[in-house]
């Protein structure tokens, strides 16, 4: 895992529990690198960390 991960940001309506919700997400192509990156920052339930995220449009 590097210092960055590439993927696609999306905005779509999904149905969760019978309710329509606006879902913003990030698709890393199924590699799981984005989730791993977030888990490395806050690995335990209840963890909180102040971070600075940078986004570069490709």
mmCIF file with all atom_site columns, N, CA and C in Angstrom:
data_model
loop_
_atom_site.group_PDB
_atom_site.id
_atom_site.type_symbol
_atom_site.label_atom_id
_atom_site.label_alt_id
_atom_site.label_comp_id
_atom_site.label_asym_id
_atom_site.label_entity_id
_atom_site.label_seq_id
_atom_site.pdbx_PDB_ins_code
_atom_site.Cartn_x
_atom_site.Cartn_y
_atom_site.Cartn_z
_atom_site.occupancy
_atom_site.B_iso_or_equiv
_atom_site.pdbx_formal_charge
_atom_site.auth_seq_id
_atom_site.auth_comp_id
_atom_site.auth_asym_id
_atom_site.auth_atom_id
_atom_site.pdbx_PDB_model_num
ATOM 1   N N  . UNK A 1 1  ? 0.848   -1.176 0.000   1.00 0.00 ? 1  UNK A N  1
ATOM 2   C CA . UNK A 1 1  ? 0.000   0.000  0.000   1.00 0.00 ? 1  UNK A CA 1
ATOM 3   C C  . UNK A 1 1  ? 0.890   1.234  0.000   1.00 0.00 ? 1  UNK A C  1
ATOM 4   N N  . UNK A 1 2  ? 0.663   2.137  -0.958  1.00 0.00 ? 2  UNK A N  1
ATOM 5   C CA . UNK A 1 2  ? 1.455   3.351  -1.057  1.00 0.00 ? 2  UNK A CA 1
ATOM 6   C C  . UNK A 1 2  ? 0.808   4.503  -0.314  1.00 0.00 ? 2  UNK A C  1
ATOM 7   N N  . UNK A 1 3  ? 1.295   5.690  -0.628  1.00 0.00 ? 3  UNK A N  1
ATOM 8   C CA . UNK A 1 3  ? 0.762   6.893  -0.001  1.00 0.00 ? 3  UNK A CA 1
ATOM 9   C C  . UNK A 1 3  ? -0.476  7.421  -0.713  1.00 0.00 ? 3  UNK A C  1
ATOM 10  N N  . UNK A 1 4  ? -0.872  6.771  -1.769  1.00 0.00 ? 4  UNK A N  1
ATOM 11  C CA . UNK A 1 4  ? -2.062  7.200  -2.503  1.00 0.00 ? 4  UNK A CA 1
ATOM 12  C C  . UNK A 1 4  ? -2.778  5.982  -3.061  1.00 0.00 ? 4  UNK A C  1
ATOM 13  N N  . UNK A 1 5  ? -4.029  6.185  -3.417  1.00 0.00 ? 5  UNK A N  1
ATOM 14  C CA . UNK A 1 5  ? -4.805  5.135  -4.061  1.00 0.00 ? 5  UNK A CA 1
ATOM 15  C C  . UNK A 1 5  ? -5.620  5.799  -5.166  1.00 0.00 ? 5  UNK A C  1
ATOM 16  N N  . UNK A 1 6  ? -5.712  5.162  -6.313  1.00 0.00 ? 6  UNK A N  1
ATOM 17  C CA . UNK A 1 6  ? -6.476  5.705  -7.425  1.00 0.00 ? 6  UNK A CA 1
ATOM 18  C C  . UNK A 1 6  ? -7.783  4.956  -7.559  1.00 0.00 ? 6  UNK A C  1
ATOM 19  N N  . UNK A 1 7  ? -8.809  5.659  -8.008  1.00 0.00 ? 7  UNK A N  1
ATOM 20  C CA . UNK A 1 7  ? -10.109 5.055  -8.209  1.00 0.00 ? 7  UNK A CA 1
ATOM 21  C C  . UNK A 1 7  ? -11.086 6.074  -8.735  1.00 0.00 ? 7  UNK A C  1
ATOM 22  N N  . UNK A 1 8  ? -12.361 5.790  -8.544  1.00 0.00 ? 8  UNK A N  1
ATOM 23  C CA . UNK A 1 8  ? -13.432 6.637  -9.053  1.00 0.00 ? 8  UNK A CA 1
ATOM 24  C C  . UNK A 1 8  ? -14.372 7.011  -7.918  1.00 0.00 ? 8  UNK A C  1
ATOM 25  N N  . UNK A 1 9  ? -14.640 8.309  -7.777  1.00 0.00 ? 9  UNK A N  1
ATOM 26  C CA . UNK A 1 9  ? -15.635 8.790  -6.824  1.00 0.00 ? 9  UNK A CA 1
ATOM 27  C C  . UNK A 1 9  ? -16.985 8.749  -7.524  1.00 0.00 ? 9  UNK A C  1
ATOM 28  N N  . UNK A 1 10 ? -18.017 8.268  -6.815  1.00 0.00 ? 10 UNK A N  1
ATOM 29  C CA . UNK A 1 10 ? -19.348 8.210  -7.427  1.00 0.00 ? 10 UNK A CA 1
ATOM 30  C C  . UNK A 1 10 ? -20.397 8.778  -6.479  1.00 0.00 ? 10 UNK A C  1
ATOM 31  N N  . UNK A 1 11 ? -21.521 9.166  -7.067  1.00 0.00 ? 11 UNK A N  1
ATOM 32  C CA . UNK A 1 11 ? -22.665 9.696  -6.337  1.00 0.00 ? 11 UNK A CA 1
ATOM 33  C C  . UNK A 1 11 ? -23.890 9.039  -6.941  1.00 0.00 ? 11 UNK A C  1
ATOM 34  N N  . UNK A 1 12 ? -24.604 8.252  -6.143  1.00 0.00 ? 12 UNK A N  1
ATOM 35  C CA . UNK A 1 12 ? -25.761 7.549  -6.681  1.00 0.00 ? 12 UNK A CA 1
ATOM 36  C C  . UNK A 1 12 ? -26.805 7.337  -5.584  1.00 0.00 ? 12 UNK A C  1
ATOM 37  N N  . UNK A 1 13 ? -28.022 7.078  -6.008  1.00 0.00 ? 13 UNK A N  1
ATOM 38  C CA . UNK A 1 13 ? -29.106 6.758  -5.092  1.00 0.00 ? 13 UNK A CA 1
ATOM 39  C C  . UNK A 1 13 ? -29.134 5.247  -4.908  1.00 0.00 ? 13 UNK A C  1
ATOM 40  N N  . UNK A 1 14 ? -29.177 4.795  -3.658  1.00 0.00 ? 14 UNK A N  1
ATOM 41  C CA . UNK A 1 14 ? -29.285 3.371  -3.360  1.00 0.00 ? 14 UNK A CA 1
ATOM 42  C C  . UNK A 1 14 ? -30.442 3.164  -2.397  1.00 0.00 ? 14 UNK A C  1
ATOM 43  N N  . UNK A 1 15 ? -30.958 1.960  -2.362  1.00 0.00 ? 15 UNK A N  1
ATOM 44  C CA . UNK A 1 15 ? -32.014 1.609  -1.422  1.00 0.00 ? 15 UNK A CA 1
ATOM 45  C C  . UNK A 1 15 ? -31.391 0.755  -0.321  1.00 0.00 ? 15 UNK A C  1
ATOM 46  N N  . UNK A 1 16 ? -31.435 1.271  0.906   1.00 0.00 ? 16 UNK A N  1
ATOM 47  C CA . UNK A 1 16 ? -30.878 0.562  2.063   1.00 0.00 ? 16 UNK A CA 1
ATOM 48  C C  . UNK A 1 16 ? -31.985 0.459  3.101   1.00 0.00 ? 16 UNK A C  1
ATOM 49  N N  . UNK A 1 17 ? -32.356 -0.752 3.460   1.00 0.00 ? 17 UNK A N  1
ATOM 50  C CA . UNK A 1 17 ? -33.428 -0.950 4.429   1.00 0.00 ? 17 UNK A CA 1
ATOM 51  C C  . UNK A 1 17 ? -34.756 -0.409 3.959   1.00 0.00 ? 17 UNK A C  1
ATOM 52  N N  . UNK A 1 18 ? -34.988 -0.450 2.659   1.00 0.00 ? 18 UNK A N  1
ATOM 53  C CA . UNK A 1 18 ? -36.238 0.031  2.094   1.00 0.00 ? 18 UNK A CA 1
ATOM 54  C C  . UNK A 1 18 ? -36.312 1.546  1.959   1.00 0.00 ? 18 UNK A C  1
ATOM 55  N N  . UNK A 1 19 ? -35.223 2.244  2.274   1.00 0.00 ? 19 UNK A N  1
ATOM 56  C CA . UNK A 1 19 ? -35.203 3.706  2.212   1.00 0.00 ? 19 UNK A CA 1
ATOM 57  C C  . UNK A 1 19 ? -34.193 4.160  1.169   1.00 0.00 ? 19 UNK A C  1
ATOM 58  N N  . UNK A 1 20 ? -34.578 5.113  0.311   1.00 0.00 ? 20 UNK A N  1
ATOM 59  C CA . UNK A 1 20 ? -33.660 5.660  -0.678  1.00 0.00 ? 20 UNK A CA 1
ATOM 60  C C  . UNK A 1 20 ? -32.692 6.612  0.009   1.00 0.00 ? 20 UNK A C  1
ATOM 61  N N  . UNK A 1 21 ? -31.409 6.397  -0.230  1.00 0.00 ? 21 UNK A N  1
ATOM 62  C CA . UNK A 1 21 ? -30.376 7.258  0.353   1.00 0.00 ? 21 UNK A CA 1
ATOM 63  C C  . UNK A 1 21 ? -29.390 7.688  -0.726  1.00 0.00 ? 21 UNK A C  1
ATOM 64  N N  . UNK A 1 22 ? -28.845 8.878  -0.560  1.00 0.00 ? 22 UNK A N  1
ATOM 65  C CA . UNK A 1 22 ? -27.800 9.354  -1.452  1.00 0.00 ? 22 UNK A CA 1
ATOM 66  C C  . UNK A 1 22 ? -26.484 8.743  -0.976  1.00 0.00 ? 22 UNK A C  1
ATOM 67  N N  . UNK A 1 23 ? -25.827 7.986  -1.827  1.00 0.00 ? 23 UNK A N  1
ATOM 68  C CA . UNK A 1 23 ? -24.609 7.272  -1.458  1.00 0.00 ? 23 UNK A CA 1
ATOM 69  C C  . UNK A 1 23 ? -23.431 7.852  -2.221  1.00 0.00 ? 23 UNK A C  1
ATOM 70  N N  . UNK A 1 24 ? -22.530 8.499  -1.491  1.00 0.00 ? 24 UNK A N  1
ATOM 71  C CA . UNK A 1 24 ? -21.266 8.943  -2.059  1.00 0.00 ? 24 UNK A CA 1
ATOM 72  C C  . UNK A 1 24 ? -20.237 7.877  -1.725  1.00 0.00 ? 24 UNK A C  1
ATOM 73  N N  . UNK A 1 25 ? -19.445 7.499  -2.691  1.00 0.00 ? 25 UNK A N  1
ATOM 74  C CA . UNK A 1 25 ? -18.492 6.439  -2.430  1.00 0.00 ? 25 UNK A CA 1
ATOM 75  C C  . UNK A 1 25 ? -17.255 6.539  -3.292  1.00 0.00 ? 25 UNK A C  1
ATOM 76  N N  . UNK A 1 26 ? -16.377 5.568  -3.104  1.00 0.00 ? 26 UNK A N  1
ATOM 77  C CA . UNK A 1 26 ? -15.113 5.506  -3.827  1.00 0.00 ? 26 UNK A CA 1
ATOM 78  C C  . UNK A 1 26 ? -14.900 4.072  -4.284  1.00 0.00 ? 26 UNK A C  1
ATOM 79  N N  . UNK A 1 27 ? -14.684 3.885  -5.570  1.00 0.00 ? 27 UNK A N  1
ATOM 80  C CA . UNK A 1 27 ? -14.450 2.559  -6.151  1.00 0.00 ? 27 UNK A CA 1
ATOM 81  C C  . UNK A 1 27 ? -12.971 2.456  -6.509  1.00 0.00 ? 27 UNK A C  1
ATOM 82  N N  . UNK A 1 28 ? -12.266 1.580  -5.810  1.00 0.00 ? 28 UNK A N  1
ATOM 83  C CA . UNK A 1 28 ? -10.837 1.396  -6.090  1.00 0.00 ? 28 UNK A CA 1
ATOM 84  C C  . UNK A 1 28 ? -10.602 0.197  -7.014  1.00 0.00 ? 28 UNK A C  1
ATOM 85  N N  . UNK A 1 29 ? -11.638 -0.202 -7.726  1.00 0.00 ? 29 UNK A N  1
ATOM 86  C CA . UNK A 1 29 ? -11.500 -1.309 -8.669  1.00 0.00 ? 29 UNK A CA 1
ATOM 87  C C  . UNK A 1 29 ? -11.512 -2.668 -8.006  1.00 0.00 ? 29 UNK A C  1
ATOM 88  N N  . UNK A 1 30 ? -11.971 -2.730 -6.758  1.00 0.00 ? 30 UNK A N  1
ATOM 89  C CA . UNK A 1 30 ? -12.055 -4.011 -6.065  1.00 0.00 ? 30 UNK A CA 1
ATOM 90  C C  . UNK A 1 30 ? -10.777 -4.441 -5.371  1.00 0.00 ? 30 UNK A C  1
ATOM 91  N N  . UNK A 1 31 ? -9.767  -3.567 -5.336  1.00 0.00 ? 31 UNK A N  1
ATOM 92  C CA . UNK A 1 31 ? -8.499  -3.941 -4.705  1.00 0.00 ? 31 UNK A CA 1
ATOM 93  C C  . UNK A 1 31 ? -8.576  -3.901 -3.188  1.00 0.00 ? 31 UNK A C  1
ATOM 94  N N  . UNK A 1 32 ? -9.487  -3.099 -2.656  1.00 0.00 ? 32 UNK A N  1
ATOM 95  C CA . UNK A 1 32 ? -9.599  -2.955 -1.213  1.00 0.00 ? 32 UNK A CA 1
ATOM 96  C C  . UNK A 1 32 ? -8.564  -2.011 -0.620  1.00 0.00 ? 32 UNK A C  1
ATOM 97  N N  . UNK A 1 33 ? -7.752  -1.374 -1.466  1.00 0.00 ? 33 UNK A N  1
ATOM 98  C CA . UNK A 1 33 ? -6.677  -0.505 -0.972  1.00 0.00 ? 33 UNK A CA 1
ATOM 99  C C  . UNK A 1 33 ? -7.221  0.702  -0.210  1.00 0.00 ? 33 UNK A C  1
ATOM 100 N N  . UNK A 1 34 ? -8.361  1.256  -0.665  1.00 0.00 ? 34 UNK A N  1
ATOM 101 C CA . UNK A 1 34 ? -8.920  2.420  0.021   1.00 0.00 ? 34 UNK A CA 1
ATOM 102 C C  . UNK A 1 34 ? -9.347  2.042  1.436   1.00 0.00 ? 34 UNK A C  1
ATOM 103 N N  . UNK A 1 35 ? -10.029 0.922  1.573   1.00 0.00 ? 35 UNK A N  1
ATOM 104 C CA . UNK A 1 35 ? -10.449 0.454  2.895   1.00 0.00 ? 35 UNK A CA 1
ATOM 105 C C  . UNK A 1 35 ? -9.229  0.166  3.775   1.00 0.00 ? 35 UNK A C  1
ATOM 106 N N  . UNK A 1 36 ? -8.212  -0.468 3.210   1.00 0.00 ? 36 UNK A N  1
ATOM 107 C CA . UNK A 1 36 ? -6.993  -0.760 3.974   1.00 0.00 ? 36 UNK A CA 1
ATOM 108 C C  . UNK A 1 36 ? -6.323  0.527  4.450   1.00 0.00 ? 36 UNK A C  1
ATOM 109 N N  . UNK A 1 37 ? -6.326  1.547  3.583   1.00 0.00 ? 37 UNK A N  1
ATOM 110 C CA . UNK A 1 37 ? -5.721  2.813  3.947   1.00 0.00 ? 37 UNK A CA 1
ATOM 111 C C  . UNK A 1 37 ? -6.476  3.436  5.130   1.00 0.00 ? 37 UNK A C  1
ATOM 112 N N  . UNK A 1 38 ? -7.808  3.445  5.054   1.00 0.00 ? 38 UNK A N  1
ATOM 113 C CA . UNK A 1 38 ? -8.599  4.001  6.152   1.00 0.00 ? 38 UNK A CA 1
ATOM 114 C C  . UNK A 1 38 ? -8.432  3.192  7.431   1.00 0.00 ? 38 UNK A C  1
ATOM 115 N N  . UNK A 1 39 ? -8.384  1.874  7.305   1.00 0.00 ? 39 UNK A N  1
ATOM 116 C CA . UNK A 1 39 ? -8.209  1.020  8.485   1.00 0.00 ? 39 UNK A CA 1
ATOM 117 C C  . UNK A 1 39 ? -6.833  1.204  9.120   1.00 0.00 ? 39 UNK A C  1
ATOM 118 N N  . UNK A 1 40 ? -5.832  1.548  8.332   1.00 0.00 ? 40 UNK A N  1
ATOM 119 C CA . UNK A 1 40 ? -4.505  1.787  8.900   1.00 0.00 ? 40 UNK A CA 1
ATOM 120 C C  . UNK A 1 40 ? -4.487  3.078  9.720   1.00 0.00 ? 40 UNK A C  1
ATOM 121 N N  . UNK A 1 41 ? -5.395  3.996  9.411   1.00 0.00 ? 41 UNK A N  1
ATOM 122 C CA . UNK A 1 41 ? -5.487  5.262  10.142  1.00 0.00 ? 41 UNK A CA 1
ATOM 123 C C  . UNK A 1 41 ? -6.317  5.088  11.409  1.00 0.00 ? 41 UNK A C  1
ATOM 124 N N  . UNK A 1 42 ? -7.415  4.356  11.322  1.00 0.00 ? 42 UNK A N  1
ATOM 125 C CA . UNK A 1 42 ? -8.319  4.145  12.461  1.00 0.00 ? 42 UNK A CA 1
ATOM 126 C C  . UNK A 1 42 ? -8.675  2.665  12.531  1.00 0.00 ? 42 UNK A C  1
ATOM 127 N N  . UNK A 1 43 ? -7.783  1.834  13.066  1.00 0.00 ? 43 UNK A N  1
ATOM 128 C CA . UNK A 1 43 ? -7.978  0.387  13.018  1.00 0.00 ? 43 UNK A CA 1
ATOM 129 C C  . UNK A 1 43 ? -9.029  -0.180 13.971  1.00 0.00 ? 43 UNK A C  1
ATOM 130 N N  . UNK A 1 44 ? -9.365  0.543  15.013  1.00 0.00 ? 44 UNK A N  1
ATOM 131 C CA . UNK A 1 44 ? -10.284 0.003  16.015  1.00 0.00 ? 44 UNK A CA 1
ATOM 132 C C  . UNK A 1 44 ? -11.608 0.751  16.031  1.00 0.00 ? 44 UNK A C  1
ATOM 133 N N  . UNK A 1 45 ? -12.693 0.044  16.307  1.00 0.00 ? 45 UNK A N  1
ATOM 134 C CA . UNK A 1 45 ? -14.002 0.674  16.428  1.00 0.00 ? 45 UNK A CA 1
ATOM 135 C C  . UNK A 1 45 ? -13.910 1.758  17.489  1.00 0.00 ? 45 UNK A C  1
ATOM 136 N N  . UNK A 1 46 ? -14.393 2.932  17.155  1.00 0.00 ? 46 UNK A N  1
ATOM 137 C CA . UNK A 1 46 ? -14.350 4.065  18.072  1.00 0.00 ? 46 UNK A CA 1
ATOM 138 C C  . UNK A 1 46 ? -13.140 4.967  17.879  1.00 0.00 ? 46 UNK A C  1
ATOM 139 N N  . UNK A 1 47 ? -12.139 4.522  17.088  1.00 0.00 ? 47 UNK A N  1
ATOM 140 C CA . UNK A 1 47 ? -10.963 5.353  16.821  1.00 0.00 ? 47 UNK A CA 1
ATOM 141 C C  . UNK A 1 47 ? -11.356 6.605  16.048  1.00 0.00 ? 47 UNK A C  1
ATOM 142 N N  . UNK A 1 48 ? -10.682 7.693  16.346  1.00 0.00 ? 48 UNK A N  1
ATOM 143 C CA . UNK A 1 48 ? -10.862 8.946  15.619  1.00 0.00 ? 48 UNK A CA 1
ATOM 144 C C  . UNK A 1 48 ? -9.482  9.558  15.408  1.00 0.00 ? 48 UNK A C  1
ATOM 145 N N  . UNK A 1 49 ? -9.208  10.025 14.204  1.00 0.00 ? 49 UNK A N  1
ATOM 146 C CA . UNK A 1 49 ? -7.934  10.669 13.892  1.00 0.00 ? 49 UNK A CA 1
ATOM 147 C C  . UNK A 1 49 ? -8.203  11.878 13.017  1.00 0.00 ? 49 UNK A C  1
ATOM 148 N N  . UNK A 1 50 ? -7.549  12.959 13.299  1.00 0.00 ? 50 UNK A N  1
ATOM 149 C CA . UNK A 1 50 ? -7.637  14.129 12.441  1.00 0.00 ? 50 UNK A CA 1
ATOM 150 C C  . UNK A 1 50 ? -6.682  13.905 11.272  1.00 0.00 ? 50 UNK A C  1
ATOM 151 N N  . UNK A 1 51 ? -7.169  14.101 10.054  1.00 0.00 ? 51 UNK A N  1
ATOM 152 C CA . UNK A 1 51 ? -6.356  13.856 8.858   1.00 0.00 ? 51 UNK A CA 1
ATOM 153 C C  . UNK A 1 51 ? -6.537  14.998 7.855   1.00 0.00 ? 51 UNK A C  1
ATOM 154 N N  . UNK A 1 52 ? -5.642  15.055 6.897   1.00 0.00 ? 52 UNK A N  1
ATOM 155 C CA . UNK A 1 52 ? -5.780  15.943 5.765   1.00 0.00 ? 52 UNK A CA 1
ATOM 156 C C  . UNK A 1 52 ? -5.750  15.073 4.513   1.00 0.00 ? 52 UNK A C  1
ATOM 157 N N  . UNK A 1 53 ? -6.818  15.144 3.741   1.00 0.00 ? 53 UNK A N  1
ATOM 158 C CA . UNK A 1 53 ? -6.905  14.371 2.500   1.00 0.00 ? 53 UNK A CA 1
ATOM 159 C C  . UNK A 1 53 ? -6.745  15.321 1.318   1.00 0.00 ? 53 UNK A C  1
ATOM 160 N N  . UNK A 1 54 ? -5.999  14.912 0.326   1.00 0.00 ? 54 UNK A N  1
ATOM 161 C CA . UNK A 1 54 ? -5.859  15.663 -0.915  1.00 0.00 ? 54 UNK A CA 1
ATOM 162 C C  . UNK A 1 54 ? -6.444  14.846 -2.044  1.00 0.00 ? 54 UNK A C  1
ATOM 163 N N  . UNK A 1 55 ? -7.143  15.502 -2.941  1.00 0.00 ? 55 UNK A N  1
ATOM 164 C CA . UNK A 1 55 ? -7.732  14.809 -4.079  1.00 0.00 ? 55 UNK A CA 1
ATOM 165 C C  . UNK A 1 55 ? -7.238  15.499 -5.350  1.00 0.00 ? 55 UNK A C  1
ATOM 166 N N  . UNK A 1 56 ? -6.741  14.696 -6.260  1.00 0.00 ? 56 UNK A N  1
ATOM 167 C CA . UNK A 1 56 ? -6.272  15.198 -7.547  1.00 0.00 ? 56 UNK A CA 1
ATOM 168 C C  . UNK A 1 56 ? -7.183  14.616 -8.618  1.00 0.00 ? 56 UNK A C  1
ATOM 169 N N  . UNK A 1 57 ? -7.797  15.479 -9.417  1.00 0.00 ? 57 UNK A N  1
ATOM 170 C CA . UNK A 1 57 ? -8.627  14.988 -10.515 1.00 0.00 ? 57 UNK A CA 1
ATOM 171 C C  . UNK A 1 57 ? -7.729  14.543 -11.662 1.00 0.00 ? 57 UNK A C  1
ATOM 172 N N  . UNK A 1 58 ? -7.975  13.333 -12.158 1.00 0.00 ? 58 UNK A N  1
ATOM 173 C CA . UNK A 1 58 ? -7.153  12.782 -13.250 1.00 0.00 ? 58 UNK A CA 1
ATOM 174 C C  . UNK A 1 58 ? -7.839  12.956 -14.574 1.00 0.00 ? 58 UNK A C  1
#
